[in-house]
Amino acid sequence: KEGGVLTKDGCEQIARHKYQAGSYTYLDTLLNPFWTFLTERLPLWMAPNVVTTIGGVCCWISYIFSVSYLKQGTEIPTWLYLWNSFSLFAYYTLDCMDGKQARRTNSSSPLGQLFDHGIDAMGNLSHVQAVQCIFQLCPQSMVVLQCSLQTAFYQAQWEEYYTGSLPHATGNVGVTEVTYGMAVWSLLTALFGRNLYDYPLLQLDTAPSWWLWWTGGISQVQIKHIAAILWIFLVIGLTILSYIRVYNHVQSPKVFLSAVSKLAGGPWLLSFVGIVINQQPTLALGLSFCLITIKIIVLSMAKMAYASLQLSIVPFCIASVWLRYFEHEWFTENMKQTLEWALDIYYLISISMWARRAISQLCQKLNVKLFRIDHTQKKE
């Protein structure tokens, strides 16, 4: 290991890893020729990880603009809905092209698969903000959606850790349908506006306290509230199916409980802190999810142990408790903002350093470059 994050055996396991494609939906099959056509237009010198990164950059630009306007509380401009639509389309299309480019240039490697999934983990932050631009939910509702999305993505990697298979779809509905659906949704919002989502379906004369918490004090049942609740039930359903698949694979209550502990000490704890204590979506919360997700992605392929309690999320948990429950006159609002910024920077650096160490080890082991193709490897 010596300064790296992977053991020697872990690097060997990754080097021997063979990619197994997931099940295809009807839309995947329909669009596959389109993705192939676009891939064949790419220059042969372009490394697959460059293709992946371009998609990730689109997401990060979308995230920055979306958060800026949402924090200001101003009306979301039409151009931002159009950009979010384009970035979702570009991100996922490039995500479907990078593997084809790797095979086309004879540069496929396990590093590419890991890098792809790591970019996907970070891209979830952008997807959450794109939905928030459309719905403009209160902070309490939005943090529930953020935690549910990032927990669901983590759990897909958790399932692969135990079963060796990464779920892409349930029936004919999968990642392709959801991502392109969000792109179309954002485009329609740009064309027709978002007022429909605030339309009241029902007026509650005596709204229960939990509803007022969920809606930020609104005693109406609006379309956006129903849509958010349906999403939560969808995630719960997918979660239960994931539990069943993992249990059927391990065939042992003891091993299954050990597997569940890796959820409890990571995404469940983060979700509790985010929803109950923070009660608002933050960049630090999202980056904490990204860090533990990237770790389980890499350690799953390396067949290395993954700790039930992820100590890397402890700083976020402690800071969240401090900001919520410990108020002192000397701890000013500016100091609170400084602490929040410090958390953001801490997790950005943590992700960068952990990923850099893993990538460095794998580049050396596999004798590849992250963003460059060895010309001797390319097909004529």
Coordinates of C-alpha atoms in Angstrom, one line a residue:
K1 CA 0.0 0.0 0.0
E2 CA 2.7 2.5 1.1
G3 CA 1.1 5.8 0.5
G4 CA -1.6 4.4 -1.8
V5 CA -5.2 3.4 -1.0
L6 CA -5.0 0.0 -2.6
T7 CA -3.1 -3.1 -1.5
K8 CA -1.0 -5.0 -3.9
D9 CA -3.6 -7.8 -4.1
G10 CA -6.3 -5.1 -4.6
C11 CA -4.4 -3.7 -7.7
E12 CA -4.1 -7.3 -9.0
Q13 CA -7.8 -7.9 -8.6
I14 CA -8.6 -4.7 -10.5
A15 CA -6.1 -5.5 -13.2
R16 CA -7.9 -8.9 -13.7
H17 CA -11.4 -7.4 -13.7
K18 CA -13.5 -7.9 -16.8
Y19 CA -16.4 -5.6 -17.5
Q20 CA -19.8 -7.1 -17.6
A21 CA -22.5 -5.1 -19.3
G22 CA -25.8 -4.7 -17.5
S23 CA -29.2 -5.4 -19.0
Y24 CA -30.4 -3.2 -21.8
T25 CA -33.8 -1.5 -21.9
Y26 CA -35.8 -0.9 -25.0
L27 CA -34.5 2.7 -25.2
D28 CA -30.9 1.5 -24.8
T29 CA -31.3 -0.8 -27.8
L30 CA -33.0 1.9 -29.8
L31 CA -30.3 4.5 -29.1
N32 CA -27.3 2.3 -29.3
P33 CA -26.7 3.0 -33.1
F34 CA -26.9 6.7 -32.4
W35 CA -24.3 6.5 -29.7
T36 CA -22.1 4.4 -32.0
F37 CA -22.5 6.9 -34.8
L38 CA -21.4 9.7 -32.6
T39 CA -18.4 7.7 -31.2
E40 CA -17.2 7.1 -34.8
R41 CA -17.0 10.9 -35.3
L42 CA -14.5 11.2 -32.4
P43 CA -10.8 11.5 -33.3
L44 CA -8.8 8.3 -32.6
W45 CA -6.3 10.2 -30.4
M46 CA -9.0 11.2 -27.9
A47 CA -8.8 9.1 -24.8
P48 CA -12.0 7.6 -23.4
N49 CA -11.5 9.3 -20.1
V50 CA -11.4 12.7 -21.9
V51 CA -14.9 11.9 -23.3
T52 CA -16.1 11.0 -19.8
T53 CA -14.6 14.2 -18.3
I54 CA -16.3 16.5 -20.9
G55 CA -19.6 15.1 -19.8
G56 CA -18.6 15.7 -16.1
V57 CA -17.6 19.3 -16.9
C58 CA -21.0 19.9 -18.4
C59 CA -22.6 18.7 -15.1
W60 CA -20.3 20.8 -12.9
I61 CA -21.0 24.0 -14.9
S62 CA -24.8 23.2 -14.6
Y63 CA -24.3 22.8 -10.8
I64 CA -22.5 26.1 -10.4
F65 CA -25.1 28.1 -12.3
S66 CA -28.1 26.4 -10.7
V67 CA -26.8 26.8 -7.2
S68 CA -26.0 30.5 -7.8
Y69 CA -29.5 31.3 -8.9
L70 CA -31.2 29.2 -6.3
K71 CA -29.2 30.8 -3.5
Q72 CA -30.1 34.3 -4.8
G73 CA -33.8 33.3 -4.7
T74 CA -34.3 35.0 -8.1
E75 CA -36.3 33.6 -11.0
I76 CA -34.5 30.9 -12.9
P77 CA -33.8 32.2 -16.4
T78 CA -34.9 30.3 -19.5
W79 CA -31.4 29.9 -20.7
L80 CA -30.5 27.9 -17.5
Y81 CA -33.3 25.4 -18.1
L82 CA -32.0 25.0 -21.6
W83 CA -28.4 24.6 -20.4
N84 CA -29.5 22.0 -17.8
S85 CA -31.4 20.1 -20.5
F86 CA -28.3 20.2 -22.8
S87 CA -25.9 19.2 -20.0
L88 CA -28.0 16.2 -19.0
F89 CA -28.2 15.1 -22.6
A90 CA -24.5 15.7 -23.3
Y91 CA -23.4 14.1 -20.0
Y92 CA -25.3 10.8 -20.5
T93 CA -24.6 10.6 -24.2
L94 CA -20.9 11.0 -23.6
D95 CA -21.2 8.5 -20.8
C96 CA -22.6 6.0 -23.3
M97 CA -19.8 6.8 -25.8
D98 CA -16.7 6.5 -23.6
G99 CA -16.8 2.7 -23.5
K100 CA -17.3 2.5 -27.2
Q101 CA -14.4 4.9 -27.7
A102 CA -12.2 2.7 -25.5
R103 CA -13.0 -0.4 -27.6
R104 CA -12.6 1.6 -30.8
T105 CA -9.1 2.7 -29.8
N106 CA -8.2 -0.6 -28.2
S107 CA -7.6 1.3 -24.9
S108 CA -10.2 -0.4 -22.6
S109 CA -9.0 -0.8 -19.0
P110 CA -10.6 -1.3 -15.5
L111 CA -9.4 2.3 -14.8
G112 CA -11.8 3.6 -17.3
Q113 CA -14.7 1.9 -15.7
L114 CA -13.8 3.2 -12.3
F115 CA -13.2 6.7 -13.6
D116 CA -16.6 6.6 -15.3
H117 CA -18.5 5.6 -12.2
G118 CA -16.6 8.2 -10.1
I119 CA -17.7 11.0 -12.5
D120 CA -21.3 9.6 -12.3
A121 CA -21.1 9.9 -8.5
M122 CA -20.1 13.6 -8.7
G123 CA -22.7 14.2 -11.5
N124 CA -25.5 13.4 -9.1
L125 CA -25.0 16.8 -7.4
S126 CA -25.9 18.5 -10.7
H127 CA -28.9 16.3 -11.3
V128 CA -30.3 17.2 -7.9
Q129 CA -30.0 21.0 -8.6
A130 CA -31.5 20.6 -12.0
V131 CA -34.6 19.1 -10.4
Q132 CA -34.6 21.9 -7.8
C133 CA -34.6 24.5 -10.5
I134 CA -37.8 23.0 -11.9
F135 CA -39.6 22.3 -8.6
Q136 CA -38.1 24.9 -6.3
L137 CA -39.0 22.9 -3.2
C138 CA -38.4 24.1 0.3
P139 CA -35.0 23.1 1.8
Q140 CA -36.5 20.3 3.9
S141 CA -38.0 18.6 0.9
M142 CA -35.0 19.1 -1.2
V143 CA -32.5 17.6 1.2
V144 CA -34.8 14.5 1.3
L145 CA -34.6 14.2 -2.5
Q146 CA -30.8 14.7 -2.4
C147 CA -30.2 12.1 0.2
S148 CA -32.6 9.6 -1.5
L149 CA -30.9 10.0 -4.9
Q150 CA -27.3 9.7 -3.5
T151 CA -28.2 6.9 -1.2
A152 CA -29.8 5.0 -4.2
F153 CA -26.7 5.5 -6.2
Y154 CA -24.5 4.4 -3.4
Q155 CA -26.7 1.3 -2.8
A156 CA -26.3 0.3 -6.5
Q157 CA -22.5 0.2 -5.9
W158 CA -23.1 -1.6 -2.5
E159 CA -25.1 -4.2 -4.4
E160 CA -22.3 -4.7 -6.9
Y161 CA -19.8 -5.1 -3.9
Y162 CA -21.8 -8.2 -2.7
T163 CA -23.2 -9.6 -5.9
G164 CA -20.7 -8.6 -8.6
S165 CA -23.5 -7.1 -10.7
L166 CA -24.3 -3.4 -11.0
P167 CA -28.1 -2.8 -11.5
H168 CA -28.8 -0.5 -14.4
A169 CA -32.5 -0.9 -14.8
T170 CA -35.7 -2.5 -13.5
G171 CA -37.6 -3.9 -16.5
N172 CA -37.6 -1.3 -19.3
V173 CA -37.0 1.6 -17.0
G174 CA -33.4 2.4 -16.1
V175 CA -30.7 5.1 -16.0
T176 CA -31.1 6.0 -19.7
E177 CA -34.9 6.7 -19.3
V178 CA -34.4 8.7 -16.1
T179 CA -31.5 10.9 -17.3
Y180 CA -32.9 11.6 -20.8
G181 CA -36.3 12.1 -19.2
M182 CA -34.9 14.8 -16.9
A183 CA -33.3 16.5 -20.0
V184 CA -36.7 16.6 -21.8
W185 CA -38.4 17.7 -18.6
S186 CA -36.0 20.7 -18.2
L187 CA -36.5 21.5 -21.9
L188 CA -40.3 21.5 -21.5
T189 CA -39.9 23.8 -18.4
A190 CA -37.9 26.2 -20.5
L191 CA -40.5 26.3 -23.2
F192 CA -43.7 26.4 -21.1
G193 CA -42.6 27.7 -17.7
R194 CA -42.7 26.0 -14.3
N195 CA -46.0 27.5 -12.8
L196 CA -47.8 24.1 -13.4
Y197 CA -45.7 22.5 -10.6
D198 CA -47.1 25.1 -8.0
Y199 CA -50.7 24.3 -9.0
P200 CA -52.7 23.5 -5.8
L201 CA -54.6 20.2 -6.0
L202 CA -56.0 20.4 -2.5
Q203 CA -56.3 22.9 0.3
L204 CA -55.6 21.5 3.8
D205 CA -57.6 23.4 6.4
T206 CA -55.7 21.7 9.2
A207 CA -52.5 20.5 7.7
P208 CA -50.5 18.0 9.9
S209 CA -47.2 19.2 11.3
W210 CA -45.2 16.7 9.2
W211 CA -46.8 18.2 6.0
L212 CA -46.0 21.7 7.0
W213 CA -42.4 20.6 7.6
W214 CA -42.3 18.8 4.3
T215 CA -43.6 21.8 2.3
G216 CA -42.0 24.6 4.3
G217 CA -45.3 25.8 5.8
I218 CA -47.5 25.5 2.8
S219 CA -51.0 24.1 3.7
Q220 CA -51.7 23.2 0.0
V221 CA -51.0 19.9 -1.8
Q222 CA -49.3 21.1 -4.9
I223 CA -48.2 19.0 -8.0
K224 CA -44.5 19.3 -7.1
H225 CA -45.2 17.8 -3.6
I226 CA -47.0 14.8 -5.1
A227 CA -44.1 14.3 -7.6
A228 CA -41.5 14.4 -4.8
I229 CA -43.5 11.9 -2.7
L230 CA -43.8 9.5 -5.7
W231 CA -40.0 9.7 -6.1
I232 CA -39.5 8.8 -2.5
F233 CA -41.8 5.7 -2.9
L234 CA -39.9 4.8 -6.1
V235 CA -36.6 4.8 -4.2
I236 CA -38.1 2.8 -1.4
G237 CA -39.3 0.2 -3.9
L238 CA -35.9 0.0 -5.6
T239 CA -34.2 -0.2 -2.2
I240 CA -36.3 -3.2 -1.2
L241 CA -35.6 -5.0 -4.5
S242 CA -31.9 -4.4 -3.9
Y243 CA -32.0 -5.9 -0.4
I244 CA -33.8 -9.0 -1.8
R245 CA -31.1 -9.4 -4.5
V246 CA -28.2 -9.1 -2.1
Y247 CA -29.8 -11.5 0.5
N248 CA -30.6 -14.1 -2.2
H249 CA -26.9 -13.9 -3.3
V250 CA -25.2 -14.1 0.1
Q251 CA -27.8 -16.6 1.5
S252 CA -26.7 -15.9 5.0
P253 CA -28.4 -13.6 7.6
K254 CA -25.1 -12.9 9.3
V255 CA -23.4 -11.8 6.1
F256 CA -26.5 -9.8 5.1
L257 CA -26.5 -8.0 8.4
S258 CA -22.8 -7.2 7.9
A259 CA -23.7 -5.9 4.5
V260 CA -26.5 -3.7 5.9
S261 CA -24.0 -2.2 8.4
K262 CA -22.2 -0.7 5.5
L263 CA -25.3 1.2 4.7
A264 CA -26.0 2.2 8.3
G265 CA -22.5 3.6 8.9
G266 CA -22.4 5.6 5.6
P267 CA -25.4 6.8 3.6
W268 CA -28.0 6.2 6.3
L269 CA -26.0 8.2 8.9
L270 CA -25.4 10.9 6.3
S271 CA -29.1 11.0 5.4
F272 CA -30.1 11.2 9.1
V273 CA -27.7 14.1 9.7
G274 CA -28.7 15.9 6.5
I275 CA -32.5 15.5 6.9
V276 CA -33.0 15.7 10.7
I277 CA -30.1 18.0 11.7
N278 CA -29.1 20.0 8.7
Q279 CA -32.6 20.1 7.2
Q280 CA -31.2 21.6 4.0
P281 CA -29.1 20.4 1.0
T282 CA -25.4 21.5 1.2
L283 CA -22.4 20.9 -1.0
A284 CA -20.6 19.3 1.9
L285 CA -23.4 16.8 2.4
G286 CA -23.3 15.9 -1.3
L287 CA -19.5 15.6 -1.4
S288 CA -19.5 13.4 1.7
F289 CA -21.8 11.0 -0.2
C290 CA -19.5 11.2 -3.2
L291 CA -16.4 10.4 -1.2
I292 CA -17.9 7.2 0.4
T293 CA -19.5 6.2 -2.9
I294 CA -16.2 6.5 -4.8
K295 CA -14.5 4.4 -2.1
I296 CA -16.9 1.6 -2.4
I297 CA -16.8 1.7 -6.2
V298 CA -13.0 1.2 -6.1
L299 CA -12.8 -1.2 -3.2
S300 CA -15.6 -3.3 -4.7
M301 CA -13.6 -3.9 -7.9
A302 CA -10.4 -4.4 -5.8
K303 CA -12.2 -7.0 -3.5
M304 CA -10.9 -5.2 -0.5
A305 CA -12.6 -4.7 2.9
Y306 CA -14.9 -1.7 3.3
A307 CA -15.4 -0.4 6.8
S308 CA -19.0 -0.3 8.1
L309 CA -18.4 3.1 9.7
Q310 CA -16.8 5.5 7.3
L311 CA -14.7 7.9 9.4
S312 CA -14.4 10.4 6.5
I313 CA -18.0 11.5 7.2
V314 CA -17.4 12.3 10.9
P315 CA -16.2 15.9 10.3
F316 CA -19.4 16.7 8.4
C317 CA -21.6 15.1 11.2
I318 CA -19.8 16.9 14.0
A319 CA -19.9 20.3 12.2
S320 CA -23.6 19.8 11.4
V321 CA -24.5 19.1 15.1
W322 CA -22.4 22.1 16.2
L323 CA -24.1 24.5 13.7
R324 CA -27.6 23.3 14.7
Y325 CA -27.4 22.9 18.5
F326 CA -24.5 25.0 19.8
E327 CA -25.2 28.7 19.5
H328 CA -22.9 31.2 21.1
E329 CA -22.7 35.0 20.8
W330 CA -19.1 34.8 19.7
F331 CA -20.0 32.3 16.9
T332 CA -21.2 34.8 14.3
E333 CA -23.0 34.2 11.1
N334 CA -19.8 34.9 9.2
M335 CA -18.0 32.3 11.2
K336 CA -20.8 29.8 10.4
Q337 CA -20.4 30.5 6.7
T338 CA -16.6 30.1 7.1
L339 CA -17.1 26.7 8.7
E340 CA -19.4 25.6 5.9
W341 CA -16.9 26.7 3.3
A342 CA -14.1 24.9 5.2
L343 CA -16.2 21.7 5.0
D344 CA -16.7 22.1 1.3
I345 CA -13.0 22.6 0.7
Y346 CA -12.1 19.7 3.0
Y347 CA -14.2 17.3 1.1
L348 CA -13.2 18.5 -2.3
I349 CA -9.5 18.0 -1.2
S350 CA -10.3 14.6 0.3
I351 CA -12.0 13.4 -2.9
S352 CA -9.2 14.7 -5.0
M353 CA -6.4 13.2 -2.9
W354 CA -8.1 9.8 -2.5
A355 CA -8.9 9.6 -6.2
R356 CA -5.4 10.8 -7.2
R357 CA -3.7 8.1 -5.1
A358 CA -5.9 5.4 -6.5
I359 CA -5.5 6.5 -10.1
S360 CA -1.7 6.8 -9.6
Q361 CA -1.5 3.2 -8.4
L362 CA -3.7 1.9 -11.2
C363 CA -1.9 3.8 -13.9
Q364 CA 1.4 2.3 -12.7
K365 CA -0.1 -1.2 -12.4
L366 CA -1.9 -1.2 -15.7
N367 CA 0.8 0.8 -17.5
V368 CA -1.7 3.3 -18.9
K369 CA -2.2 7.1 -18.9
L370 CA -5.4 8.6 -17.5
F371 CA -6.0 11.1 -20.4
R372 CA -3.7 9.9 -23.1
I373 CA -3.7 6.8 -25.4
D374 CA -0.5 5.0 -26.2
H375 CA -0.3 5.2 -30.0
T376 CA 1.0 1.6 -30.2
Q377 CA -2.4 0.5 -28.7
K378 CA -4.6 2.1 -31.2
K379 CA -6.3 0.1 -34.0
E380 CA -5.3 1.0 -37.5

